[in-house]
Amino acid sequence: MLDFLASVGRVFIGFLSASGRLAIFTLTALSHCFRPPFYFRLIGRQMIDIGYYSLPVVGLTAIFTGMVLALQTNTGFSRFGAASATATVVVLSVTRELGPVIAALMVAGRIGAAIAAEIGTMRVTDQIDALSTLSTNPYKYLIVPRIIAGLVTLPILVLVADIIGVFGGYIVSTYKLGFNPATYLHNTANNLTSIDVFSGLIKAGAFGFLIALMGCYHGFHSKGGAQGVGAATTYAVVSASVMILLFDYLLTSVLF
Amino acid sequence: MSDAPKISVRGLKKSFGRKVVLDGIDLDVGVGESVVVIGGSGTGKSVLVKSILGLIDADQGSIKIDGEEVTTLSRGHREALLGKFGMLFQGAALFDSLDVWENVAFGLIQGRGMERNKARDIAMAKLGAVGLGPEVGELRPSELSGGMQKRVALARAIAAEPEIIIFDEPTTGLDPIMGDVINDLIVKCVRDLGATAISITHDMASARKIAHRIAMIYKGRIIWDGAPAVIEHSGNAFIDQFIHGRADGPIQMEIRAL
């Protein structure tokens, strides 16, 4: 019994300790976001990496999500004689929920892993210590540009995903399900309010921050060579994905 | 060399969990002096220099640079103090995503805000000082051999003309000839800059060549300290075993049976 309690205690202390380390890392990173020097070139490069190079995978995911959503909604709502609500359901689902979450999960897999691997490799090869010895703060040079780029770029990416997702629903609804194009577009536009779009974009900003933060945190604290970098990459993707879903619920409950 | 030490370490202690790595290190390094710290793997050499640099926070003890206590400095002041240092890392630690010349000029551009063209000229001159042509400056670190990477790392360490240079295992992984080339470059660069140097190594040929003074670390303490000329006749059994590379002696390696 005592062994069991000791094990539970160790796990709990470990959890608290990890949470504390993450909180300190986050606060340190945030404090450096507002203090010069600012590396605008690096922020730009990270925005291209996170945003531009993620466009194909996010676009493909969004269009298929919109297409499937139209099919499923039509099937379900037809049973209640409400198939005409398909356009509304598609646009609200995509902008409020699926666009931000699907795009964020794809970016978490692509960018979260890349950030953790790059910074983790820099850690285990002493490159981060080398930055310090060259009078360059690693938080400012490595962490801040990625966090700002994640925060700014993901909403833009989600906006594009929203448009592509709705377009996917439109294609399936009009060409496969026989909806009238003009009526579909009319229903889409009429039932969409700005809060639907903005709430999704606010979520996207939070998700972008979390993806970059998790990638940076796990990379920055990786140790033990190639195995440590591999583990950091896995932790970054898993923790970012879980936090995206957790914060999705929290933000949805606050925003609606 | 003046009498006041450039670097003074007193009673430095550092543990990781239950493992005591530094157990009361005392070490003085004079201005313009080149001190080599020798010792087996895992004896705390790297922890010592990282503590001096402020990359690791010591548990106890004092580190003074130019008479100023640095263990109690704020993070901002520590960063400013790092401007006095140059460091050559064991694995070179060159930035993969930058060209060689950008690596060398990194501290000048990012750390000191120097204009890129001017920093590039200095970087090329420093590459020349370590025997590398300007064409090497345009390559990526991954395109260089291990010896060339060490030379680039040396050029980076001296680019900002630091007052103190730290060399972490400068010849590890190099063939003996390239190792000697690096040793010669270290001696020349330190002499030309008039810098104070701390090197850590277990390569005795390197230690004899670059040291004014050799200190041996064992179980977290400095157990011997003296000139290279007298190390062969130190009368210290630990030193004798280490410099002759004998398995038998007072130093027992922790080897577990498979």
XYZ file of C-alpha atoms in Angstrom:
514
model
C 0.000 0.000 0.000
C 2.811 2.366 0.938
C 4.640 1.517 -2.296
C 1.500 2.337 -4.251
C 1.102 5.679 -2.481
C 4.784 6.447 -3.030
C 4.379 5.723 -6.756
C 1.324 7.980 -6.978
C 3.231 10.673 -5.080
C 6.221 10.413 -7.416
C 4.003 10.704 -10.484
C 2.213 13.703 -8.969
C 5.466 15.440 -8.033
C 6.824 14.698 -11.505
C 3.705 16.241 -13.044
C 3.976 19.351 -10.888
C 7.670 19.662 -11.644
C 7.095 19.365 -15.422
C 4.242 21.880 -15.264
C 6.457 24.291 -13.339
C 9.275 23.949 -15.893
C 6.846 24.547 -18.757
C 5.343 27.583 -16.984
C 8.783 29.103 -16.372
C 9.811 28.408 -19.978
C 6.595 30.000 -21.284
C 6.919 33.111 -19.109
C 10.597 33.515 -20.016
C 9.799 33.180 -23.722
C 6.891 35.636 -23.475
C 9.000 38.170 -21.596
C 11.588 38.054 -24.382
C 8.841 38.704 -26.979
C 8.628 42.292 -25.735
C 12.328 43.067 -25.233
C 14.798 43.954 -28.000
C 16.664 42.883 -30.017
C 13.997 41.580 -32.387
C 15.051 39.245 -35.194
C 12.541 40.237 -37.893
C 14.335 38.246 -40.607
C 14.066 35.081 -38.557
C 10.386 35.753 -37.811
C 9.783 36.142 -41.563
C 11.648 32.920 -42.333
C 9.642 31.027 -39.722
C 6.378 32.455 -41.075
C 7.260 31.105 -44.506
C 8.152 27.690 -43.011
C 5.023 27.448 -40.892
C 2.579 29.129 -43.252
C 3.606 28.928 -46.878
C 5.090 25.430 -46.806
C 2.117 24.077 -44.834
C -0.388 25.369 -47.393
C -0.488 22.222 -49.578
C -1.090 19.774 -46.734
C -3.566 22.055 -44.955
C -5.355 22.837 -48.227
C -5.717 19.154 -49.129
C -6.961 18.276 -45.653
C -9.430 21.158 -45.692
C -10.934 20.349 -49.080
C -11.492 16.692 -48.202
C -12.900 17.641 -44.809
C -15.398 19.991 -46.461
C -16.342 17.348 -49.043
C -16.889 14.599 -46.466
C -18.788 16.972 -44.210
C -21.201 17.832 -47.027
C -21.830 14.135 -47.727
C -22.343 13.193 -44.071
C -24.487 16.213 -43.287
C -26.676 15.591 -46.281
C -27.099 11.914 -45.317
C -27.965 12.696 -41.697
C -30.162 15.719 -42.254
C -32.104 14.065 -45.100
C -33.568 11.701 -42.503
C -35.260 14.673 -40.875
C -36.152 16.368 -44.153
C -33.582 19.081 -43.446
C -31.110 18.493 -46.283
C -31.344 22.179 -47.181
C -29.388 22.953 -44.003
C -26.293 21.302 -45.489
C -24.709 24.590 -46.608
C -25.172 26.152 -43.183
C -23.860 23.145 -41.304
C -20.813 22.912 -43.579
C -19.833 26.566 -43.288
C -20.379 26.758 -39.530
C -18.605 23.472 -38.840
C -15.639 24.429 -40.981
C -15.169 27.979 -39.727
C -15.934 27.400 -36.056
C -14.406 24.002 -35.496
C -12.971 21.827 -38.218
C -10.883 24.449 -40.051
C -8.891 25.518 -36.964
C -8.585 22.048 -35.420
C -7.711 20.104 -38.571
C -5.231 22.751 -39.762
C -3.648 22.936 -36.307
C -3.292 19.170 -36.017
C -1.652 18.992 -39.447
C 0.709 21.854 -38.580
C 1.465 20.232 -35.213
C 2.593 17.101 -37.043
C 4.614 18.972 -39.634
C 5.990 22.012 -37.831
C 5.911 20.949 -34.176
C 8.085 17.972 -35.038
C 10.441 20.043 -37.199
C 10.892 22.700 -34.509
C 11.597 20.096 -31.808
C 14.032 18.210 -34.047
C 15.934 21.335 -35.097
C 16.224 22.884 -31.640
C 16.820 19.460 -30.068
C 19.720 18.812 -32.432
C 21.112 22.232 -31.638
C 20.880 21.390 -27.932
C 22.668 18.033 -28.101
C 25.400 19.393 -30.384
C 26.121 22.379 -28.074
C 24.884 24.892 -30.658
C 22.561 26.496 -28.090
C 25.457 26.930 -25.648
C 27.474 28.330 -28.565
C 24.756 30.962 -29.121
C 25.118 32.051 -25.497
C 28.889 32.324 -25.757
C 28.419 34.505 -28.849
C 26.414 37.055 -26.825
C 23.126 35.912 -28.357
C 20.204 34.981 -26.137
C 18.830 31.588 -27.320
C 15.300 32.551 -26.267
C 15.361 35.645 -28.451
C 17.104 33.982 -31.382
C 15.400 30.565 -31.419
C 12.195 30.613 -29.392
C 10.648 34.052 -29.887
C 10.663 34.023 -33.741
C 8.950 30.620 -33.795
C 6.314 31.559 -31.225
C 5.475 34.859 -32.948
C 5.404 33.145 -36.352
C 3.078 30.417 -35.007
C 0.800 32.945 -33.369
C 0.515 35.133 -36.484
C 0.633 32.548 -39.250
C -1.855 29.940 -38.126
C -4.886 32.277 -38.276
C -3.928 33.159 -41.870
C -3.530 29.486 -42.672
C -6.901 28.697 -41.070
C -8.597 31.461 -43.024
C -7.327 29.833 -46.223
C -8.394 26.407 -44.895
C -11.876 27.765 -44.146
C -12.280 29.015 -47.709
C -10.999 25.770 -49.221
C -13.123 23.633 -46.849
C -16.308 25.529 -47.696
C -15.391 25.266 -51.360
C -15.016 21.478 -50.951
C -18.517 21.295 -49.456
C -19.841 23.427 -52.300
C -18.308 21.166 -54.970
C -19.800 17.981 -53.504
C -23.162 19.580 -52.749
C -23.637 21.068 -56.204
C -22.035 18.441 -58.454
C -22.834 15.246 -56.536
C -25.843 15.994 -54.352
C -27.613 18.205 -56.880
C -27.947 21.415 -54.834
C -28.576 24.611 -56.736
C -25.261 26.537 -56.733
C -26.823 29.957 -56.217
C -29.040 28.748 -53.374
C -26.119 26.949 -51.738
C -23.947 30.070 -51.849
C -26.862 32.190 -50.633
C -27.412 29.875 -47.631
C -23.699 29.822 -46.928
C -23.339 33.601 -46.915
C -26.613 34.337 -45.112
C -26.001 32.082 -42.153
C -22.372 32.975 -41.601
C -21.633 35.739 -39.096
C -18.326 37.418 -38.414
C -18.117 35.859 -34.933
C -18.124 32.397 -36.564
C -15.007 33.279 -38.510
C -13.272 35.306 -35.795
C -13.815 32.695 -33.091
C -12.084 30.183 -35.366
C -9.223 32.594 -35.985
C -8.795 33.277 -32.265
C -8.573 29.533 -31.711
C -6.048 29.299 -34.549
C -3.824 31.917 -32.908
C -3.896 29.984 -29.641
C -3.161 26.715 -31.448
C -0.251 28.285 -33.356
C 1.211 29.517 -30.078
C 0.830 26.075 -28.481
C 2.395 24.217 -31.429
C 5.453 26.475 -31.475
C 5.706 26.472 -27.681
C 5.598 22.672 -27.397
C 8.116 22.230 -30.224
C 10.494 24.756 -28.678
C 10.074 23.492 -25.106
C 10.723 19.839 -25.874
C 13.553 20.638 -28.285
C 15.179 23.049 -25.844
C 15.162 20.463 -23.055
C 16.143 17.437 -25.109
C 19.190 15.441 -24.052
C 20.960 12.210 -24.794
C 21.833 12.445 -28.471
C 19.750 11.139 -31.362
C 17.427 9.156 -29.103
C 16.733 12.247 -27.008
C 15.971 14.313 -30.103
C 13.604 11.586 -31.348
C 11.821 11.520 -27.995
C 11.581 15.328 -27.962
C 9.992 15.252 -31.416
C 7.406 12.691 -30.298
C 6.593 14.589 -27.093
C 6.258 17.835 -29.050
C 3.704 16.423 -31.483
C 1.731 14.457 -28.889
C 1.606 17.260 -26.308
C 0.729 19.880 -28.942
C -2.082 17.678 -30.315
C -3.529 17.011 -26.862
C -3.286 20.690 -25.913
C -4.969 21.721 -29.169
C -7.969 19.528 -28.343
C -8.009 20.619 -24.693
C -7.802 24.314 -25.535
C -10.349 23.807 -28.315
C -12.875 22.781 -25.685
C -11.865 25.538 -23.257
C -11.955 28.280 -25.896
C -15.216 27.005 -27.368
C -16.837 27.063 -23.946
C -15.572 30.616 -23.395
C -16.263 32.001 -26.878
C -19.806 30.615 -27.347
C 51.501 38.119 -16.831
C 50.268 40.209 -13.890
C 49.787 38.755 -10.400
C 46.040 39.398 -10.102
C 44.223 36.397 -11.540
C 41.992 36.920 -14.547
C 39.841 34.026 -13.382
C 39.612 32.886 -9.780
C 37.563 29.860 -8.766
C 37.109 29.021 -5.082
C 35.312 26.091 -3.450
C 33.164 25.444 -6.514
C 30.606 22.667 -6.000
C 28.066 21.207 -8.368
C 25.947 18.082 -8.131
C 23.417 16.560 -10.494
C 20.959 14.694 -8.296
C 23.058 12.514 -6.021
C 26.090 12.611 -8.312
C 28.702 15.051 -7.037
C 30.581 16.383 -10.078
C 32.522 19.322 -8.650
C 33.494 18.989 -5.003
C 35.282 22.185 -4.087
C 37.371 23.283 -7.061
C 40.037 25.942 -6.456
C 41.755 27.330 -9.552
C 43.411 30.606 -10.501
C 44.276 31.612 -14.060
C 46.525 34.630 -14.535
C 46.189 37.276 -17.247
C 47.593 35.905 -20.502
C 48.128 32.496 -18.957
C 47.163 29.267 -20.679
C 45.957 26.649 -18.211
C 45.076 23.152 -19.340
C 42.763 21.085 -17.151
C 43.282 17.371 -17.645
C 41.314 14.469 -16.275
C 39.389 11.382 -17.250
C 35.989 11.360 -18.872
C 33.192 12.332 -16.502
C 35.457 13.979 -13.934
C 33.804 17.388 -14.258
C 36.063 19.256 -16.705
C 33.229 20.408 -18.942
C 31.020 21.276 -15.961
C 33.861 23.440 -14.618
C 34.217 25.512 -17.792
C 30.449 25.724 -18.310
C 30.167 27.015 -14.736
C 32.825 29.640 -15.453
C 30.864 30.668 -18.561
C 27.607 30.783 -16.587
C 25.980 28.119 -18.768
C 25.564 26.005 -15.613
C 24.692 27.459 -12.204
C 27.053 26.198 -9.506
C 25.598 24.997 -6.201
C 28.269 26.652 -4.052
C 31.520 28.531 -4.358
C 32.892 31.629 -5.974
C 33.918 32.483 -9.542
C 35.561 35.834 -10.106
C 36.406 37.303 -13.511
C 38.694 40.341 -13.279
C 37.905 40.414 -9.571
C 34.132 40.569 -10.137
C 32.004 37.852 -8.569
C 29.939 36.347 -11.394
C 27.900 33.656 -9.634
C 25.594 36.294 -8.186
C 25.248 38.380 -11.349
C 21.819 38.822 -12.945
C 21.128 37.017 -16.216
C 21.514 40.281 -18.151
C 24.918 41.054 -16.635
C 26.029 37.473 -17.239
C 25.168 37.846 -20.930
C 27.185 41.057 -21.094
C 30.104 39.313 -19.379
C 30.068 36.590 -22.041
C 31.337 39.230 -24.463
C 34.755 38.706 -22.856
C 34.744 35.024 -23.784
C 35.356 32.957 -26.867
C 34.763 29.232 -26.828
C 35.779 26.341 -29.028
C 33.379 23.455 -28.415
C 34.358 19.804 -28.529
C 32.119 19.046 -31.508
C 32.782 22.486 -33.067
C 29.042 23.363 -32.579
C 28.867 25.240 -35.867
C 25.406 26.402 -36.925
C 24.271 24.076 -39.733
C 21.886 26.576 -41.267
C 24.525 29.257 -41.847
C 27.492 29.547 -44.209
C 30.945 29.149 -42.716
C 31.683 32.899 -42.848
C 28.329 33.634 -41.157
C 29.306 31.223 -38.405
C 32.593 33.043 -37.874
C 30.927 36.456 -38.032
C 27.942 35.438 -35.890
C 29.115 37.030 -32.646
C 30.029 40.240 -34.459
C 26.697 40.557 -36.286
C 24.227 39.263 -33.696
C 26.145 39.961 -30.517
C 27.728 43.311 -31.364
C 25.405 44.577 -34.093
C 28.212 44.972 -36.647
C 27.260 45.651 -40.263
C 27.282 42.408 -42.320
C 29.847 43.452 -44.943
C 32.341 44.586 -42.335
C 31.763 41.430 -40.273
C 32.243 39.326 -43.404
C 35.646 40.921 -44.064
C 36.729 40.195 -40.504
C 35.412 36.628 -40.767
C 37.407 36.025 -43.944
C 40.548 37.442 -42.281
C 40.046 35.140 -39.280
C 39.540 32.160 -41.592
C 42.846 33.125 -43.210
C 44.476 33.222 -39.762
C 43.529 29.566 -39.215
C 44.738 28.562 -42.672
C 41.441 28.482 -44.568
C 40.877 30.303 -47.855
C 37.954 32.614 -48.640
C 36.285 29.898 -50.750
C 35.739 27.907 -47.544
C 33.737 30.826 -46.180
C 31.018 30.221 -48.743
C 30.545 26.547 -47.821
C 28.188 25.033 -45.285
C 29.688 23.393 -42.153
C 28.419 19.974 -43.292
C 30.713 20.230 -46.339
C 33.851 20.449 -44.181
C 36.058 17.732 -42.685
C 36.371 17.411 -38.908
C 39.714 19.233 -38.875
C 38.365 22.092 -40.986
C 35.318 22.370 -38.728
C 37.614 22.697 -35.707
C 39.564 25.422 -37.503
C 36.348 27.280 -38.332
C 35.276 26.925 -34.700
C 38.643 28.360 -33.668
C 38.174 31.264 -36.103
C 34.720 31.871 -34.589
C 36.136 31.760 -31.059
C 38.743 34.441 -31.833
C 36.646 36.565 -34.244
C 35.517 39.037 -31.598
C 39.031 39.133 -30.099
C 37.957 37.894 -26.671
C 39.948 38.390 -23.473
C 39.384 34.783 -22.403
C 39.220 31.742 -24.676
C 38.019 28.331 -23.575
C 38.955 25.244 -25.566
C 36.901 22.116 -24.899
C 38.744 19.006 -26.125
C 40.217 20.860 -29.126
C 41.945 17.829 -30.654
C 39.429 15.082 -29.888
C 38.481 13.103 -32.965
C 41.356 14.433 -35.095
C 44.337 12.536 -36.451
C 47.655 13.343 -34.694
C 48.905 15.617 -37.464
C 45.707 17.649 -37.653
C 45.656 17.672 -33.861
C 49.115 19.236 -33.859
C 48.035 21.791 -36.478
C 45.161 22.803 -34.190
C 47.531 22.966 -31.207
C 49.886 25.286 -33.133
C 46.957 27.480 -34.159
C 45.728 27.672 -30.582
C 49.179 28.702 -29.322
C 49.498 31.309 -32.094
C 46.000 32.751 -31.689
C 46.221 32.978 -27.903
C 49.655 34.603 -28.144
C 48.606 37.067 -30.868
C 45.490 38.136 -28.957
C 47.239 38.177 -25.591
C 44.252 36.236 -24.328
C 43.855 34.140 -21.211
C 43.065 30.528 -22.066
C 41.558 27.542 -20.301
C 41.661 24.274 -22.192
C 40.226 20.941 -21.152
C 41.607 17.813 -22.675
C 42.844 14.303 -22.039
C 45.284 14.528 -24.934
C 48.662 14.890 -23.218
C 50.490 15.938 -26.400
C 48.038 18.787 -26.744
C 48.303 19.687 -23.055
C 52.113 19.846 -23.162
C 52.059 22.036 -26.252
C 49.476 24.648 -25.309
C 49.823 24.859 -21.520
C 51.756 27.270 -19.372
C 50.334 25.296 -16.485
C 48.497 21.979 -16.172
C 45.898 21.158 -13.504
C 44.481 17.686 -13.003
C 40.910 17.178 -11.879
C 39.823 13.966 -10.187
C 36.598 13.257 -8.332
C 35.580 16.896 -8.540
C 38.786 18.357 -7.080
C 42.048 19.699 -8.456
C 44.569 17.137 -7.215
C 47.707 18.505 -8.913
C 48.722 21.784 -10.481
C 52.089 22.567 -12.069
C 54.172 23.385 -15.146
C 54.255 20.971 -18.111
C 58.018 20.607 -17.682
C 57.650 18.995 -14.248
C 54.596 16.828 -14.874
C 56.747 13.778 -15.713
C 58.338 14.020 -12.254
C 55.309 15.141 -10.286
C 55.632 12.313 -7.763
C 51.835 12.094 -7.883
C 50.575 8.557 -8.539
C 47.320 9.849 -10.080
C 49.228 12.059 -12.521
C 51.654 9.269 -13.396
C 48.854 6.841 -14.149
C 46.941 9.396 -16.229
C 49.794 10.738 -18.368
C 51.085 7.258 -19.106
C 47.606 5.906 -19.772
C 47.861 2.921 -17.451
C 44.836 0.878 -16.421
C 46.457 -0.011 -13.094
C 46.856 2.616 -10.427
C 44.931 4.673 -7.937
C 42.420 5.866 -10.544
C 39.817 3.146 -10.857
C 37.466 3.401 -13.820
C 33.856 2.529 -13.140
C 33.400 -0.463 -15.448
C 30.414 -2.730 -15.023
C 30.456 -6.292 -16.348
C 28.112 -6.844 -19.271
